Amino acid sequence: MVKRGWKETDSDMDWDIHWSDRDWIIDHFDNAHFETWQRVNHYRNDRELCRKDLLIKNLKRQKRQLERDGSAEADAYEFFPDTFVLPREYAIFVETFKKAGATTATWIMKPIGKSQGRGIFLFRNLNDIRKWKSETRWKADNADVESYIVQRYICNPYLVGGKKFDLRIYALVTSFTPLKVYLHRSGFARFSNSRYSSLASDMANQYVHLTNVAVQKSADNYNKATGGKWGLRDLKLYLMSRHGVERTNQVFADIEDIVLRSLQSVQKVMIHDKHCFELYGYDIMIDDQLKPWLIEVNASPSLAANTDEDFSLKFRLLNDMFDIVDMEGRRTGEEMRIGGFDLMFDAANEGRGRKRRVEAGYVSTLGSETP
Amino acid sequence: MQSLARFEEAQQLWDENLRQQLLSSRGDRDTRVLYNSRDLLYSLESLCKSLDRSDSGWSLCPMGLRTCSVRELRETFAELGLDRRQIGVEDTSDPFVEAHTTLGNKLMKLSSVQLVEQYMRQGCPASLRPAIYRAVLFPSRAKASTRRRVTRPTFNDGSSVPGRARERVSRRPETTASDEESSLDDSSDEEETAECSGASTRPARDSDAAAACAQALARLHALDVELIRNNDNYFVFEDLLRDVVPSIFREHLTWLRAHARVAPRDTRALPIVPYRGLALQAAPLAFVYKDQSEIVLCVREMYARYWCQLNTIRNTPAGAIGLSLLPNLCAQFESLIQERCSDVLQHMLAFDIHPLEVAFPWLHLAFANALPVEQLLLLWDRIIGFDSLILLPVLAAAIFDYRRPVLLAARSTKHVRALLGEMANLNVIALLQAFLFAPT
């Protein structure tokens, strides 16, 4: 911001743009009055998208609604694994678990309130969690709050060099109603340092299964030099050589679809406010059939950098973002591309944007060169 | 003629030194049997000093070799002209990219290596690269009928040899057609394997060399893994690449002896000696091929055609086509710097900075240690397509030209290295085009 000619201030409300953390929003939003020009970087209830249980609730609800309407769109809502919120949906979960049979289906348990891979574990037997269930206090103090989600684990991740990875994609929403969203061309793939293994004996090995940087950093073989990441461009190059143009383009087009549909699912519940914008960090996994899956959405994606390249990416990301938010009043608002962000969807202008789902041969800009 | 003999002497000395180092490396001395770019440059410099040229001027390696002007290079590399679209320059949404991809697919169905080479001059789409490289580098595997005839004329004194066939700087007798047959196979060299394991029918000194080679290999292996592990692009392929270079030494020495465009005259010497950075020249292929065996084939072919030329201090015999040995590339680089960046040159010389010292590692390793993988592959597309390494000094000079403003403020070699080492955002093809064809 300083580079753009701005000054930092400590004032309570006498500011133009407030880069807050989410707690501030939760505490102040309802009572604050914002001037027209003021901007704030979170939506009041972004938890609808970013809390694991609420996201699932919204996605499932959207799917059910579309099914009721008889829309073909409902079929497209297969991009998230079977997920249940615990303890509320424990019974349904057990039913589903049993239906899957005593197969090699693996499940993953994730605490809702935690991040950076904390408290996550895998299991295959109900016994593993029966024991845990009785041992753990898994009702939060507030009885309305669910504590965990249990999700079918993606056992067949796409591997590069024998290693698993997940993707971080950045989406900037400047309006929910009507929906206006930009997608950044750069993003990255976070690799696990260890070769992937689906052996039961390796299930407890966090380094094999969890790609969070926070987890991988503590591994003996963590690579400080490279930070264990690839830019999206390198991944695209790799996929192109292996699978050709069409399949590679399909993967990235599907990822765009995931971003769009997840946002559409929360549209109705989001408290819209024209002072708000938000940068989301999407976590996507690709399986060995080249199908992308939505893992979760982060409202405060890490802006820390581990390497020079990392820093450069994040600096560019933020700089481009501030260009779009346009406190300086330089933009017309009609631009299809600003810096590395491409306008993906603009509901106000008849769905203008690069995202036209009906268009055949659509080529995503994800992983393209940033001008 | 006298200087040609000197070059030959120097090369023999170099070969012999390496052999001695290999033989004596059986101890646990952490010797530099693995020579690096600096060693090679040092050897070249020493050679040049011994040539005793009084008109050497500022050049680090004055050798009086003939070089090409930018105007001549424009003719050689016409397909890089500004009027020609390029993969690597055009946006992926540009219709050229789709058209070029379609064309590439069509070419794969034909049987012409020449056409494919020509095609590569404008770059390969990533999706077609595996097939295209196969079609040009190992055509016998692609289609038996497209196998190129490779002739191996002999000559003793560097006199010109007619014809556009690839030539070998070697005293090998002409090989027969049946040799060619087997050599284009990807079969291993059983003889060589036996040699490396010690059961040799050759003179004792050879098996010594082979055994010492195994020692050096182990050391190379350890260093290689390090190079791969610390690389932003290649760290993922650590396991896949681990055995690629060692496997070349274990199983493909005989093939290399028969196919390398440049081979030591001494039949006892190895056709390839481990050097620092070889792993980085193999690694990019992990983005192209999935199987280790195919990566190995590709690496050995690249070495036989190109990298062997970069690891010799012989100079190119007059009239030899398709060969640009290291000293010639150095001379070409210096001549381009003089022609197009004389202001930068003057500035650097005033601070005792020699451009070649900075650019040499790029030349030696064909930029494998400097460029991100996507750019590197785009460059190598052209090297193969034009069958010429001259693009290396051209790119090196283009980078100096491009960075002119910051270079004019640099005060030390270290500083220049740091400034120019920042290649993450370079568009190498655009740089080449601008350097060769943009009006000055």
Short mmCIF file of C-alpha atoms in Angstrom, two decimals, chain A:
data_model
loop_
_atom_site.label_atom_id
_atom_site.label_comp_id
_atom_site.label_asym_id
_atom_site.label_seq_id
_atom_site.Cartn_x
_atom_site.Cartn_y
_atom_site.Cartn_z
CA MET A 1 0.00 0.00 0.00
CA VAL A 2 2.82 2.34 0.83
CA LYS A 3 4.15 1.74 -2.66
CA ARG A 4 0.84 2.94 -4.01
CA GLY A 5 1.18 6.19 -2.09
CA TRP A 6 -1.03 5.42 0.88
CA LYS A 7 -0.50 6.12 4.55
CA GLU A 8 -1.21 3.86 7.44
CA THR A 9 -3.51 5.09 10.19
CA ASP A 10 -4.57 3.96 13.64
CA SER A 11 -7.86 5.72 13.64
CA ASP A 12 -11.05 3.87 14.60
CA MET A 13 -13.21 4.85 11.69
CA ASP A 14 -11.41 7.66 9.94
CA TRP A 15 -9.88 5.52 7.22
CA ASP A 16 -10.48 4.79 3.59
CA ILE A 17 -9.66 1.14 3.42
CA HIS A 18 -9.46 -1.20 6.34
CA TRP A 19 -7.52 -4.41 6.08
CA SER A 20 -9.04 -6.09 9.04
CA ASP A 21 -8.99 -9.53 10.40
CA ARG A 22 -12.30 -11.25 10.66
CA ASP A 23 -12.78 -10.65 14.34
CA TRP A 24 -12.93 -6.92 13.79
CA ILE A 25 -15.67 -7.37 11.22
CA ILE A 26 -17.68 -9.57 13.51
CA ASP A 27 -17.38 -7.10 16.34
CA HIS A 28 -17.91 -3.86 14.49
CA PHE A 29 -19.83 -4.41 11.35
CA ASP A 30 -23.34 -4.37 12.70
CA ASN A 31 -22.86 -1.08 14.45
CA ALA A 32 -20.54 0.76 12.17
CA HIS A 33 -21.65 3.20 9.59
CA PHE A 34 -19.50 3.25 6.50
CA GLU A 35 -19.05 6.15 4.21
CA THR A 36 -19.54 5.54 0.51
CA TRP A 37 -15.91 5.45 -0.30
CA GLN A 38 -14.81 3.24 2.56
CA ARG A 39 -13.88 -0.33 1.87
CA VAL A 40 -13.43 -3.30 4.11
CA ASN A 41 -11.89 -6.61 3.20
CA HIS A 42 -14.39 -9.09 4.59
CA TYR A 43 -18.07 -9.83 4.29
CA ARG A 44 -20.03 -9.93 7.51
CA ASN A 45 -20.90 -13.60 7.30
CA ASP A 46 -18.19 -15.00 5.12
CA ARG A 47 -18.26 -17.98 7.41
CA GLU A 48 -21.08 -19.28 5.21
CA LEU A 49 -18.39 -19.99 2.65
CA CYS A 50 -15.36 -20.46 4.80
CA ARG A 51 -16.46 -22.54 7.74
CA LYS A 52 -16.29 -26.18 6.81
CA ASP A 53 -19.73 -27.15 8.10
CA LEU A 54 -21.58 -24.11 6.75
CA LEU A 55 -20.03 -24.51 3.32
CA ILE A 56 -21.25 -28.09 3.15
CA LYS A 57 -24.68 -27.07 4.38
CA ASN A 58 -24.95 -24.43 1.68
CA LEU A 59 -23.67 -26.69 -1.09
CA LYS A 60 -26.03 -29.50 -0.17
CA ARG A 61 -28.93 -27.11 0.08
CA GLN A 62 -28.17 -25.64 -3.31
CA LYS A 63 -28.01 -29.08 -4.83
CA ARG A 64 -31.31 -30.12 -3.28
CA GLN A 65 -32.98 -26.95 -4.51
CA LEU A 66 -31.74 -27.52 -8.04
CA GLU A 67 -32.94 -31.11 -7.94
CA ARG A 68 -36.36 -29.97 -6.82
CA ASP A 69 -36.43 -27.50 -9.68
CA GLY A 70 -35.53 -30.31 -12.05
CA SER A 71 -32.47 -28.43 -13.22
CA ALA A 72 -29.63 -30.24 -14.92
CA GLU A 73 -27.32 -28.00 -12.91
CA ALA A 74 -27.86 -30.27 -9.95
CA ASP A 75 -25.74 -32.94 -11.60
CA ALA A 76 -22.82 -30.60 -11.59
CA TYR A 77 -22.77 -30.48 -7.78
CA GLU A 78 -20.54 -33.50 -7.48
CA PHE A 79 -17.41 -31.58 -6.75
CA PHE A 80 -17.33 -32.07 -3.01
CA PRO A 81 -16.80 -35.40 -1.25
CA ASP A 82 -19.49 -36.96 0.95
CA THR A 83 -19.40 -34.88 4.11
CA PHE A 84 -21.27 -34.97 7.38
CA VAL A 85 -21.34 -32.56 10.24
CA LEU A 86 -20.78 -34.07 13.65
CA PRO A 87 -22.29 -34.73 16.03
CA ARG A 88 -25.60 -33.73 14.42
CA GLU A 89 -25.35 -36.01 11.41
CA TYR A 90 -23.62 -38.88 13.10
CA ALA A 91 -26.42 -41.32 12.44
CA ILE A 92 -26.57 -40.56 8.72
CA PHE A 93 -22.82 -40.81 8.57
CA VAL A 94 -22.82 -44.26 10.10
CA GLU A 95 -25.49 -45.36 7.64
CA THR A 96 -23.40 -44.14 4.71
CA PHE A 97 -20.28 -45.64 6.18
CA LYS A 98 -21.88 -49.02 6.42
CA LYS A 99 -23.26 -48.82 2.90
CA ALA A 100 -19.78 -48.23 1.59
CA GLY A 101 -19.08 -51.62 3.02
CA ALA A 102 -15.96 -52.88 4.61
CA THR A 103 -14.05 -51.55 1.65
CA THR A 104 -10.96 -49.47 1.66
CA ALA A 105 -12.98 -46.28 1.95
CA THR A 106 -11.01 -43.91 4.11
CA TRP A 107 -12.54 -41.01 5.94
CA ILE A 108 -11.02 -37.83 7.25
CA MET A 109 -12.04 -36.04 10.42
CA LYS A 110 -11.56 -32.31 10.57
CA PRO A 111 -12.24 -29.98 13.48
CA ILE A 112 -14.28 -27.07 12.23
CA GLY A 113 -12.69 -24.32 14.18
CA LYS A 114 -9.07 -25.15 13.45
CA SER A 115 -6.72 -24.45 10.57
CA GLN A 116 -3.25 -25.38 9.36
CA GLY A 117 -3.98 -29.05 9.57
CA ARG A 118 -4.45 -29.17 13.32
CA GLY A 119 -6.52 -31.96 14.81
CA ILE A 120 -7.05 -33.75 11.50
CA PHE A 121 -6.83 -37.50 11.22
CA LEU A 122 -7.77 -40.35 8.91
CA PHE A 123 -9.58 -43.54 9.73
CA ARG A 124 -11.10 -46.62 8.15
CA ASN A 125 -12.95 -48.29 10.98
CA LEU A 126 -15.89 -46.99 12.89
CA ASN A 127 -14.21 -48.33 15.97
CA ASP A 128 -11.47 -45.78 15.54
CA ILE A 129 -13.90 -42.97 16.05
CA ARG A 130 -16.22 -44.66 18.48
CA LYS A 131 -13.35 -44.65 20.85
CA TRP A 132 -12.40 -41.08 19.99
CA LYS A 133 -16.01 -39.99 20.29
CA SER A 134 -16.30 -41.15 23.82
CA GLU A 135 -12.93 -39.78 24.77
CA THR A 136 -13.19 -36.34 23.25
CA ARG A 137 -15.31 -33.48 24.32
CA TRP A 138 -16.65 -32.71 20.95
CA LYS A 139 -19.49 -30.46 21.83
CA ALA A 140 -18.32 -26.92 21.87
CA ASP A 141 -19.53 -24.71 24.69
CA ASN A 142 -22.12 -23.24 22.43
CA ALA A 143 -24.52 -26.10 21.79
CA ASP A 144 -25.51 -24.71 18.41
CA VAL A 145 -22.01 -24.98 17.07
CA GLU A 146 -21.04 -28.20 15.41
CA SER A 147 -17.52 -29.29 16.11
CA TYR A 148 -16.35 -31.56 13.34
CA ILE A 149 -16.89 -32.63 9.82
CA VAL A 150 -16.19 -36.10 8.59
CA GLN A 151 -15.53 -36.44 4.91
CA ARG A 152 -14.79 -39.23 2.49
CA TYR A 153 -11.07 -39.02 1.88
CA ILE A 154 -9.76 -38.76 -1.65
CA CYS A 155 -7.53 -41.81 -1.72
CA ASN A 156 -6.55 -41.52 -5.34
CA PRO A 157 -4.95 -38.10 -5.60
CA TYR A 158 -3.19 -37.14 -8.80
CA LEU A 159 0.50 -37.63 -8.16
CA VAL A 160 3.47 -35.87 -9.63
CA GLY A 161 6.79 -37.62 -9.09
CA GLY A 162 4.91 -39.91 -6.72
CA LYS A 163 3.89 -37.00 -4.51
CA LYS A 164 0.51 -35.64 -3.58
CA PHE A 165 -0.36 -31.98 -3.86
CA ASP A 166 -3.27 -29.63 -3.51
CA LEU A 167 -3.96 -26.36 -5.27
CA ARG A 168 -4.41 -22.88 -3.93
CA ILE A 169 -6.51 -20.69 -6.21
CA TYR A 170 -7.33 -17.05 -5.49
CA ALA A 171 -10.75 -15.57 -6.17
CA LEU A 172 -11.71 -11.97 -5.50
CA VAL A 173 -15.36 -11.16 -4.92
CA THR A 174 -16.29 -7.51 -5.19
CA SER A 175 -20.01 -8.10 -4.97
CA PHE A 176 -22.27 -10.97 -4.00
CA THR A 177 -25.53 -9.50 -5.14
CA PRO A 178 -25.15 -9.29 -8.02
CA LEU A 179 -22.23 -11.68 -8.13
CA LYS A 180 -19.00 -10.30 -9.47
CA VAL A 181 -15.90 -12.42 -9.14
CA TYR A 182 -12.34 -12.27 -10.48
CA LEU A 183 -9.93 -15.19 -10.64
CA HIS A 184 -6.17 -14.77 -10.43
CA ARG A 185 -4.07 -16.50 -13.05
CA SER A 186 -1.33 -17.43 -10.61
CA GLY A 187 -1.85 -19.82 -7.81
CA PHE A 188 0.22 -22.72 -6.68
CA ALA A 189 0.41 -26.41 -6.04
CA ARG A 190 1.60 -27.40 -2.56
CA PHE A 191 3.44 -30.69 -2.53
CA SER A 192 3.86 -33.14 0.25
CA ASN A 193 7.53 -33.96 0.69
CA SER A 194 6.93 -37.65 1.04
CA ARG A 195 5.87 -40.11 -1.57
CA TYR A 196 2.15 -40.78 -1.41
CA SER A 197 1.04 -44.01 0.14
CA SER A 198 -2.43 -45.42 0.53
CA LEU A 199 -1.25 -48.13 2.89
CA ALA A 200 -3.13 -48.43 6.12
CA SER A 201 0.15 -48.31 7.96
CA ASP A 202 0.82 -44.85 6.58
CA MET A 203 -2.57 -43.45 7.40
CA ALA A 204 -1.35 -41.71 10.49
CA ASN A 205 1.57 -40.11 8.70
CA GLN A 206 0.66 -36.46 8.42
CA TYR A 207 3.54 -35.73 6.09
CA VAL A 208 2.17 -38.07 3.47
CA HIS A 209 -1.44 -36.95 3.58
CA LEU A 210 -1.65 -33.33 4.63
CA THR A 211 -0.28 -30.80 2.22
CA ASN A 212 -0.66 -27.76 4.47
CA VAL A 213 2.55 -25.78 4.48
CA ALA A 214 2.35 -25.58 8.26
CA VAL A 215 2.47 -29.36 8.48
CA GLN A 216 5.10 -29.93 5.80
CA LYS A 217 7.37 -27.32 7.34
CA SER A 218 7.91 -29.50 10.36
CA ALA A 219 9.03 -32.51 8.33
CA ASP A 220 12.67 -33.56 8.43
CA ASN A 221 12.91 -33.40 4.69
CA TYR A 222 11.14 -30.08 4.32
CA ASN A 223 12.75 -28.22 1.53
CA LYS A 224 13.44 -24.69 2.64
CA ALA A 225 15.01 -23.82 -0.65
CA THR A 226 11.97 -24.45 -2.76
CA GLY A 227 9.18 -24.29 -0.20
CA GLY A 228 7.74 -27.39 -1.83
CA LYS A 229 5.57 -25.46 -4.29
CA TRP A 230 5.00 -25.18 -8.00
CA GLY A 231 3.38 -22.24 -9.68
CA LEU A 232 0.22 -23.08 -11.62
CA ARG A 233 2.11 -22.50 -14.84
CA ASP A 234 4.51 -25.33 -14.17
CA LEU A 235 1.64 -27.62 -13.32
CA LYS A 236 -0.10 -26.66 -16.55
CA LEU A 237 3.08 -27.36 -18.53
CA TYR A 238 3.37 -30.75 -16.88
CA LEU A 239 -0.26 -31.67 -17.48
CA MET A 240 -0.13 -30.52 -21.09
CA SER A 241 2.80 -32.83 -21.83
CA ARG A 242 1.15 -35.75 -20.11
CA HIS A 243 -2.49 -35.39 -21.07
CA GLY A 244 -2.73 -33.01 -23.98
CA VAL A 245 -4.54 -29.77 -24.50
CA GLU A 246 -8.18 -30.77 -24.09
CA ARG A 247 -7.93 -32.69 -20.87
CA THR A 248 -5.71 -30.06 -19.30
CA ASN A 249 -8.06 -27.27 -20.29
CA GLN A 250 -10.93 -29.32 -18.90
CA VAL A 251 -9.31 -29.53 -15.48
CA PHE A 252 -8.89 -25.80 -15.20
CA ALA A 253 -12.34 -25.08 -16.60
CA ASP A 254 -13.78 -27.44 -13.98
CA ILE A 255 -11.91 -25.57 -11.26
CA GLU A 256 -13.46 -22.31 -12.41
CA ASP A 257 -16.84 -23.99 -12.26
CA ILE A 258 -16.21 -25.04 -8.69
CA VAL A 259 -15.41 -21.48 -7.67
CA LEU A 260 -18.49 -20.13 -9.40
CA ARG A 261 -20.91 -22.73 -8.07
CA SER A 262 -19.68 -22.48 -4.52
CA LEU A 263 -20.20 -18.74 -4.60
CA GLN A 264 -23.64 -19.13 -6.10
CA SER A 265 -24.50 -21.52 -3.30
CA VAL A 266 -23.89 -18.91 -0.63
CA GLN A 267 -25.22 -15.93 -2.52
CA LYS A 268 -28.62 -15.90 -0.89
CA VAL A 269 -27.33 -16.09 2.65
CA MET A 270 -24.49 -13.64 2.30
CA ILE A 271 -25.13 -10.25 3.83
CA HIS A 272 -24.31 -8.09 0.92
CA ASP A 273 -22.71 -4.75 1.45
CA LYS A 274 -21.23 -2.59 -1.23
CA HIS A 275 -18.40 -1.59 1.07
CA CYS A 276 -17.13 -5.12 1.20
CA PHE A 277 -14.84 -7.15 -0.96
CA GLU A 278 -13.03 -10.33 -0.12
CA LEU A 279 -10.11 -12.35 -1.38
CA TYR A 280 -10.70 -16.06 -0.98
CA GLY A 281 -8.11 -18.81 -1.06
CA TYR A 282 -9.65 -21.95 -2.54
CA ASP A 283 -8.13 -25.33 -1.70
CA ILE A 284 -8.67 -27.78 -4.53
CA MET A 285 -7.53 -31.38 -4.90
CA ILE A 286 -7.21 -33.20 -8.19
CA ASP A 287 -7.71 -36.94 -8.30
CA ASP A 288 -6.09 -39.43 -10.62
CA GLN A 289 -9.00 -39.14 -13.06
CA LEU A 290 -8.16 -35.46 -13.35
CA LYS A 291 -11.32 -34.46 -11.54
CA PRO A 292 -10.95 -31.49 -9.22
CA TRP A 293 -12.56 -31.53 -5.76
CA LEU A 294 -13.35 -28.64 -3.44
CA ILE A 295 -11.71 -29.09 -0.07
CA GLU A 296 -12.33 -25.74 1.52
CA VAL A 297 -12.35 -21.99 1.13
CA ASN A 298 -10.25 -19.64 3.22
CA ALA A 299 -11.28 -16.10 4.04
CA SER A 300 -7.91 -15.05 5.31
CA PRO A 301 -5.52 -16.83 3.00
CA SER A 302 -2.00 -16.76 4.27
CA LEU A 303 -0.04 -13.85 2.94
CA ALA A 304 3.21 -15.00 4.44
CA ALA A 305 5.92 -15.93 1.99
CA ASN A 306 8.47 -18.71 2.26
CA THR A 307 10.58 -17.97 -0.78
CA ASP A 308 11.30 -15.05 -3.08
CA GLU A 309 8.98 -16.42 -5.69
CA ASP A 310 6.27 -16.76 -3.09
CA PHE A 311 6.71 -13.17 -2.01
CA SER A 312 6.59 -12.02 -5.59
CA LEU A 313 3.36 -13.90 -6.25
CA LYS A 314 1.65 -12.55 -3.16
CA PHE A 315 2.82 -9.02 -3.72
CA ARG A 316 1.45 -9.12 -7.25
CA LEU A 317 -1.77 -10.65 -5.99
CA LEU A 318 -2.35 -7.92 -3.47
CA ASN A 319 -1.31 -5.19 -5.82
CA ASP A 320 -3.71 -6.44 -8.47
CA MET A 321 -6.42 -6.74 -5.86
CA PHE A 322 -6.06 -3.14 -4.80
CA ASP A 323 -6.22 -2.16 -8.45
CA ILE A 324 -9.61 -3.80 -8.69
CA VAL A 325 -10.96 -2.42 -5.44
CA ASP A 326 -9.84 0.82 -6.92
CA MET A 327 -9.72 3.20 -4.04
CA GLU A 328 -7.86 5.54 -6.31
CA GLY A 329 -10.74 5.74 -8.73
CA ARG A 330 -8.76 4.82 -11.79
CA ARG A 331 -10.94 2.06 -13.18
CA THR A 332 -14.03 2.11 -15.33
CA GLY A 333 -15.29 -1.14 -13.85
CA GLU A 334 -15.70 -2.60 -17.32
CA GLU A 335 -12.30 -4.23 -17.54
CA MET A 336 -12.13 -7.94 -18.31
CA ARG A 337 -8.66 -8.23 -16.91
CA ILE A 338 -6.79 -6.22 -14.31
CA GLY A 339 -3.22 -7.29 -13.68
CA GLY A 340 -3.31 -11.02 -13.14
CA PHE A 341 -7.03 -11.11 -12.32
CA ASP A 342 -9.51 -12.09 -15.00
CA LEU A 343 -13.14 -11.24 -14.60
CA MET A 344 -14.67 -14.66 -14.29
CA PHE A 345 -18.30 -13.83 -13.77
CA ASP A 346 -20.34 -10.66 -13.68
CA ALA A 347 -24.00 -11.37 -13.05
CA ALA A 348 -24.98 -7.73 -13.44
CA ASN A 349 -23.93 -7.76 -17.04
CA GLU A 350 -25.68 -10.90 -18.16
CA GLY A 351 -22.99 -13.17 -16.86
CA ARG A 352 -20.29 -11.30 -18.73
CA GLY A 353 -16.86 -12.49 -18.05
CA ARG A 354 -14.72 -15.22 -19.38
CA LYS A 355 -16.90 -17.77 -17.79
CA ARG A 356 -19.50 -18.86 -20.25
CA ARG A 357 -20.41 -22.35 -19.29
CA VAL A 358 -22.23 -23.18 -22.48
CA GLU A 359 -19.31 -22.24 -24.65
CA ALA A 360 -17.49 -25.21 -26.06
CA GLY A 361 -13.74 -25.25 -26.03
CA TYR A 362 -13.57 -22.78 -23.18
CA VAL A 363 -9.99 -22.14 -22.19
CA SER A 364 -9.34 -21.07 -18.64
CA THR A 365 -6.77 -18.40 -17.94
CA LEU A 366 -5.63 -20.21 -14.82
CA GLY A 367 -1.95 -20.96 -15.17
CA SER A 368 -1.48 -18.63 -18.11
CA GLU A 369 1.24 -16.07 -18.30
CA THR A 370 0.57 -13.01 -16.17
CA PRO A 371 1.03 -9.95 -18.31
#
